[in-house]
CSV table of C-alpha atoms in Angstrom, one decimal:
chain,number,residue,atom,x,y,z
A,115,MET,CA,-37.8,152.5,85.3
A,116,THR,CA,-40.0,154.4,86.6
A,117,MET,CA,-41.1,155.6,89.5
A,118,ILE,CA,-44.2,154.3,91.0
A,119,THR,CA,-45.4,155.0,95.0
A,120,SER,CA,-45.7,151.4,96.0
A,121,LYS,CA,-42.9,149.6,97.5
A,122,SER,CA,-43.7,146.3,97.2
A,123,GLN,CA,-44.0,147.6,93.3
A,124,LEU,CA,-40.0,149.3,93.2
A,125,ARG,CA,-38.9,145.9,94.3
A,126,SER,CA,-41.3,143.3,91.9
A,127,GLU,CA,-40.5,145.4,89.3
A,128,ALA,CA,-36.6,145.9,90.0
A,129,ILE,CA,-36.2,142.7,90.7
A,130,GLU,CA,-37.7,140.7,87.7
A,131,ALA,CA,-36.2,143.6,86.1
A,132,ARG,CA,-32.0,142.2,87.6
A,133,ARG,CA,-33.5,138.6,87.2
A,134,ALA,CA,-33.5,139.8,82.5
A,135,ILE,CA,-29.8,140.7,83.0
A,136,PRO,CA,-27.6,138.0,81.4
A,137,ARG,CA,-26.1,135.6,84.1
A,138,ALA,CA,-22.3,136.7,82.3
A,139,GLN,CA,-22.8,140.0,81.4
A,140,LEU,CA,-23.7,139.7,85.8
A,141,VAL,CA,-20.1,138.6,86.4
A,142,GLN,CA,-18.3,140.8,84.5
A,143,ALA,CA,-20.1,144.0,86.2
A,144,SER,CA,-19.3,142.1,89.8
A,145,ARG,CA,-16.6,142.0,89.1
A,146,LEU,CA,-15.6,145.6,87.7
A,147,VAL,CA,-17.9,146.2,91.6
A,148,GLU,CA,-15.6,143.7,93.5
A,149,GLY,CA,-12.5,146.5,91.8
A,150,ASN,CA,-14.3,150.0,92.9
A,151,LEU,CA,-14.3,148.5,96.2
A,152,ALA,CA,-11.0,147.2,96.0
A,153,SER,CA,-9.8,150.6,95.4
A,154,GLN,CA,-11.4,152.4,97.9
A,155,ARG,CA,-9.6,154.0,101.2
A,156,GLU,CA,-12.1,152.7,103.7
A,157,TYR,CA,-12.3,148.9,102.4
A,158,ARG,CA,-8.1,149.2,102.4
A,159,ASP,CA,-8.1,149.4,105.9
A,160,ALA,CA,-11.1,147.6,106.5
A,161,ARG,CA,-9.6,144.7,109.1
A,162,GLU,CA,-12.8,143.1,109.9
A,163,VAL,CA,-15.9,142.8,107.3
A,164,ALA,CA,-19.1,141.3,106.8
A,165,SER,CA,-20.1,141.0,104.1
A,166,TYR,CA,-23.4,139.5,101.9
A,167,VAL,CA,-23.3,135.8,99.9
A,168,SER,CA,-25.1,136.4,96.9
A,169,ARG,CA,-27.7,135.0,95.3
A,170,GLU,CA,-27.4,134.3,91.8
A,171,ASP,CA,-29.5,137.6,90.2
A,172,GLU,CA,-27.5,139.8,93.0
A,173,VAL,CA,-24.0,141.4,92.3
A,174,GLN,CA,-21.4,138.2,92.7
A,175,THR,CA,-19.7,138.2,96.3
A,176,ASP,CA,-17.1,135.0,96.2
A,177,GLY,CA,-14.3,136.7,93.9
A,178,ILE,CA,-15.1,139.6,96.7
A,179,ILE,CA,-14.9,137.6,100.1
A,180,ARG,CA,-12.1,135.2,98.5
A,181,ARG,CA,-10.0,138.9,98.2
A,182,MET,CA,-10.3,139.2,101.8
A,183,PHE,CA,-9.5,136.3,102.4
A,184,ALA,CA,-6.0,136.3,100.6
A,185,GLU,CA,-5.2,139.9,101.7
A,186,GLY,CA,-5.6,138.6,105.2
A,187,LYS,CA,-8.6,140.2,106.5
A,188,ARG,CA,-11.4,138.6,108.9
A,189,VAL,CA,-15.2,137.8,106.8
A,190,ALA,CA,-17.4,137.2,108.0
A,191,VAL,CA,-21.0,136.3,106.8
A,192,PRO,CA,-24.8,135.7,107.6
A,193,LEU,CA,-26.7,133.4,109.0
A,194,ILE,CA,-31.0,133.7,108.8
A,195,ASP,CA,-33.1,133.0,112.6
A,196,LEU,CA,-36.7,132.5,110.9
A,197,PRO,CA,-38.5,133.0,114.2
A,198,SER,CA,-37.1,136.2,115.1
A,199,VAL,CA,-36.8,137.7,112.2
A,200,THR,CA,-33.1,138.2,112.4
A,201,LEU,CA,-29.2,138.1,111.4
A,202,THR,CA,-27.2,136.6,113.0
A,203,PHE,CA,-22.8,137.0,111.5
A,204,PHE,CA,-20.3,134.2,112.3
A,205,GLU,CA,-16.5,133.9,111.3
A,206,ILE,CA,-15.9,132.1,107.7
A,207,HIS,CA,-12.5,130.7,106.9
A,208,GLY,CA,-12.8,130.0,103.7
A,209,LEU,CA,-16.5,129.6,101.2
A,210,GLY,CA,-16.1,126.0,102.0
A,211,ASP,CA,-17.5,126.8,105.3
A,212,LEU,CA,-21.0,127.3,103.8
A,213,SER,CA,-24.4,124.7,103.3
A,214,VAL,CA,-27.1,126.1,101.7
A,215,GLY,CA,-30.1,128.1,104.4
A,216,HIS,CA,-32.8,129.9,104.3
A,217,PHE,CA,-33.7,130.7,101.0
A,218,GLY,CA,-31.4,129.1,98.8
A,219,ILE,CA,-28.5,131.4,100.0
A,220,LEU,CA,-25.6,129.8,101.3
A,221,GLU,CA,-25.4,130.2,105.3
A,222,PRO,CA,-22.4,129.4,107.5
A,223,ARG,CA,-22.2,126.0,109.0
A,224,GLY,CA,-22.3,125.0,112.9
A,225,GLY,CA,-19.3,126.1,115.2
A,226,ALA,CA,-18.5,128.7,113.6
A,227,HIS,CA,-17.8,131.9,115.6
A,228,PRO,CA,-19.9,134.2,115.7
A,229,VAL,CA,-19.2,138.0,115.4
A,230,PRO,CA,-20.5,141.6,116.4
A,231,LEU,CA,-21.4,144.0,113.5
A,232,SER,CA,-20.0,147.5,116.3
A,233,GLU,CA,-17.0,144.2,115.8
A,234,THR,CA,-17.1,145.3,112.0
A,235,ASP,CA,-14.7,147.6,110.3
A,236,LEU,CA,-18.2,147.5,107.4
A,237,ILE,CA,-20.9,146.2,105.9
A,238,LEU,CA,-21.1,144.7,102.1
A,239,VAL,CA,-25.1,145.1,102.0
A,240,PRO,CA,-27.5,143.7,99.1
A,241,LEU,CA,-29.6,145.5,97.1
A,242,VAL,CA,-32.6,145.2,95.0
A,243,ALA,CA,-32.6,148.9,94.0
A,244,TRP,CA,-31.2,151.7,95.5
A,245,ASP,CA,-31.3,155.9,95.1
A,246,ASP,CA,-29.3,159.0,95.2
A,247,ARG,CA,-29.9,159.4,98.7
A,248,GLY,CA,-27.9,155.6,100.2
A,249,HIS,CA,-31.4,154.7,100.7
A,250,ARG,CA,-32.1,150.3,99.3
A,251,ILE,CA,-34.8,148.1,98.7
A,252,GLY,CA,-34.2,145.1,100.4
A,253,TYR,CA,-35.9,141.4,100.0
A,254,GLY,CA,-39.1,143.4,102.7
A,255,ARG,CA,-38.4,141.4,105.3
A,256,GLY,CA,-36.7,144.0,106.9
A,257,TYR,CA,-33.3,141.3,108.6
A,258,PHE,CA,-30.0,143.8,107.4
A,259,ASP,CA,-32.7,146.6,109.0
A,260,ARG,CA,-32.7,145.6,111.9
A,261,ALA,CA,-29.1,144.5,111.7
A,262,LEU,CA,-27.4,147.7,110.5
A,263,ALA,CA,-29.0,149.3,113.1
A,264,GLY,CA,-26.7,147.8,116.0
A,265,ARG,CA,-23.8,148.2,113.2
A,266,ALA,CA,-22.0,150.8,115.9
A,267,ARG,CA,-19.2,152.5,113.6
A,268,SER,CA,-19.7,149.9,110.9
A,269,LEU,CA,-20.0,151.9,107.6
A,270,ALA,CA,-22.8,150.2,106.1
A,271,VAL,CA,-21.7,149.6,101.7
A,272,GLY,CA,-25.1,148.9,98.9
A,273,LEU,CA,-23.0,147.1,96.5
A,274,ALA,CA,-25.3,147.6,93.4
A,275,LEU,CA,-25.7,148.0,89.6
A,276,GLU,CA,-26.6,151.0,88.0
A,277,SER,CA,-29.6,149.0,86.3
A,278,GLN,CA,-30.8,148.6,89.8
A,279,ARG,CA,-30.7,153.3,90.6
A,280,ILE,CA,-34.9,154.1,91.0
A,281,THR,CA,-35.7,158.1,91.6
A,282,GLU,CA,-36.4,157.2,95.0
A,283,VAL,CA,-36.6,155.3,97.0
A,284,PRO,CA,-40.0,155.7,99.5
A,285,ASP,CA,-38.2,155.3,103.2
A,286,GLY,CA,-39.4,155.3,106.5
A,287,PRO,CA,-39.2,155.0,109.8
A,288,SER,CA,-37.3,151.0,110.6
A,289,ASP,CA,-35.3,151.5,107.2
A,290,VAL,CA,-31.1,152.3,107.8
A,291,ARG,CA,-29.2,154.4,105.0
A,292,LEU,CA,-26.3,153.0,103.7
A,293,ASP,CA,-22.8,154.8,104.3
A,294,MET,CA,-21.3,153.7,101.3
A,295,VAL,CA,-23.0,152.1,97.2
A,296,VAL,CA,-20.7,151.4,94.7
A,297,THR,CA,-21.5,150.3,91.3
A,298,GLU,CA,-19.9,148.6,88.0
A,299,LYS,CA,-19.1,152.5,87.2
A,300,ARG,CA,-19.3,154.9,90.2
A,301,VAL,CA,-19.6,154.7,94.0
A,302,LEU,CA,-22.0,157.3,96.0
A,303,ARG,CA,-20.7,158.4,99.6
A,304,PHE,CA,-23.8,159.5,102.3
A,305,ASP,CA,-23.3,161.8,105.1
A,306,GLU,CA,-25.2,164.8,106.5
A,307,GLY,CA,-23.3,167.2,103.7
A,308,PRO,CA,-23.5,167.1,99.9
A,309,LEU,CA,-23.1,164.3,98.5
A,310,THR,CA,-19.6,162.4,96.7
A,311,GLU,CA,-18.3,160.9,94.2
A,312,VAL,CA,-16.0,158.7,92.1
A,313,THR,CA,-17.4,157.6,88.9
A,314,TYR,CA,-14.9,155.4,87.0
């Protein structure tokens, strides 16, 4: 993917490319992402995880969420509040606790228990594009960047495809860098020192 200065142009190009991926290929790649995530110490040690609920063309999280339930992890997923442009995460006990909400995304139904991100160990983050510095492009509304700003000790982990990688994401003062990116081929960790990477 060629470098384009405008983030909105990058976003549009990346979304178009992602939507062109055949469904079977996306499902297969998502299973590899799940396996790579599950093999990481940070995931194994996590007891409370916040996760996005995937759209049709994103790295799929239904398998990951089912795995976390089977492993006894506490799982929270986001509910969008349009007036405040914020996310609130609520605990769920199964995918049956979800119903279609804003933007056609599955969201927790009423009565769920709110979970502050500061109480979680991992946050699984969606993205449109990413780079090797840990910067991501989302959908342009800033929901996850606002939420991640208050995550405290919790690690922000982007679930991605290698085809979503770009040379450099133009980042601004409100953008929050990921701690890790997990793809179908590798795991990258970003900290103050050198980039660390495991390839599968």
